[in-house]
Amino acid sequence: MSQFLTQLGNGAIAVEAFLSNVLEEQRAAGTPVRLAEALRHAVLAGGKRFRPFLVFQSAALFGVPQDVALPAAAALECIHCYSLVHDDLPAMDNDELRRGRPTVWKAYDEWTAILVGDALQSLAFELASDAHRQGDAAVRAELVHALAVASGPIGMVGGQMLDLEAGNLPDQPTATVADVTRLQSMKTGKLITVACEMGAILGRASAKDAAALKSYGEHLGVAFQISDDLLDAEGTAAEVGKATGKDAAAGKATLVGLLGIEQARAHLNASINSAIAALSSFDAKAEPLAEAARYMGRRDS
């Protein structure tokens, strides 16, 4: 196993254990039983925990230990999990399978899934703003602000709106490469970029270093989405852990659909190279992040 996959796996174990403890604390404090069970179904279903890995490794560039970065990384993962729970709803992507298990609405019901997403969004900001977990008030404020911007109307939620408009509203213009790039940079890319920005915030990075990590995150977000689209086009549900071929069946515009497999792969490789180039000022310290970018070219789930 490569060092990257080992680091990714170790980070995922740490995040899973932390979130399990947090959810148990929430249950003990009074979370209704059904909601507590559904939250665990949504959050503790495995997964690579790629966004927390980016927080850890970005913060590590500035000497921040993983346990110090863990609450912020877990906050971001809560936002990601909430987005998946809501994305899977019948009114949105109507998915019944996630990480090889029934989605929350399928395992429980729609109203429980809606409330699970709501609870995870709130929990994310509780973790990011908790003075007992992060003592520097200025760092807490910056983390909360960055996470709110990335997940809100000019970030993930805005991207979800563009995605749903394209598939549900009549008389929509034919999507262009620019349209798809904008949608994907908001829906998927913003949370990947903010993972790197949160690492810079935790490390009190200089403006130059913070800008370099933001650039890396933006290129990585493009690469991640193209690799995701390629998996949807070429993978199987057993390999990927969720339904595949849905984008084409739903008539959704993707870079794979607009450019074709070969050109999409070329665009993927260019994005990987740009991401790695953005890390040049960090030298060998950034190798885990560079390897994360290379991984986008060989993802199988």
mmCIF file of N, CA, C and O in Angstrom, residues 45-46 63 90 102 156 197 212 226:
data_model
loop_
_atom_site.group_PDB
_atom_site.id
_atom_site.type_symbol
_atom_site.label_atom_id
_atom_site.label_comp_id
_atom_site.label_asym_id
_atom_site.label_seq_id
_atom_site.Cartn_x
_atom_site.Cartn_y
_atom_site.Cartn_z
ATOM 1 N N ALA A 45 -20.530 5.522 7.897
ATOM 2 C CA ALA A 45 -20.711 4.522 6.836
ATOM 3 C C ALA A 45 -19.425 4.264 6.073
ATOM 4 O O ALA A 45 -19.445 3.788 4.946
ATOM 5 N N GLY A 46 -18.299 4.614 6.691
ATOM 6 C CA GLY A 46 -17.040 4.448 5.980
ATOM 7 C C GLY A 46 -16.790 5.632 5.055
ATOM 8 O O GLY A 46 -17.237 6.753 5.300
ATOM 9 N N GLY A 63 3.162 22.759 10.615
ATOM 10 C CA GLY A 63 3.474 22.148 11.899
ATOM 11 C C GLY A 63 2.299 21.906 12.811
ATOM 12 O O GLY A 63 2.484 21.667 14.017
ATOM 13 N N PRO A 90 -35.335 11.826 -2.853
ATOM 14 C CA PRO A 90 -36.093 11.701 -4.106
ATOM 15 C C PRO A 90 -36.294 13.020 -4.838
ATOM 16 O O PRO A 90 -36.309 13.050 -6.072
ATOM 17 N N PRO A 102 -28.019 1.288 1.917
ATOM 18 C CA PRO A 102 -29.170 2.134 1.608
ATOM 19 C C PRO A 102 -28.935 3.562 2.083
ATOM 20 O O PRO A 102 -28.351 3.785 3.151
ATOM 21 N N MET A 156 -21.431 25.317 -2.282
ATOM 22 C CA MET A 156 -22.037 24.013 -2.542
ATOM 23 C C MET A 156 -23.533 24.087 -2.834
ATOM 24 O O MET A 156 -24.024 23.480 -3.790
ATOM 25 N N GLU A 197 -7.934 25.590 2.551
ATOM 26 C CA GLU A 197 -7.951 26.905 3.200
ATOM 27 C C GLU A 197 -8.036 26.766 4.718
ATOM 28 O O GLU A 197 -7.401 27.533 5.455
ATOM 29 N N ALA A 212 -1.451 29.875 -2.328
ATOM 30 C CA ALA A 212 -0.955 28.679 -3.019
ATOM 31 C C ALA A 212 -1.828 27.478 -2.715
ATOM 32 O O ALA A 212 -2.167 26.689 -3.614
ATOM 33 N N ILE A 226 -13.939 15.556 -12.381
ATOM 34 C CA ILE A 226 -13.788 14.823 -13.639
ATOM 35 C C ILE A 226 -13.593 13.337 -13.359
ATOM 36 O O ILE A 226 -14.182 12.482 -14.035
#
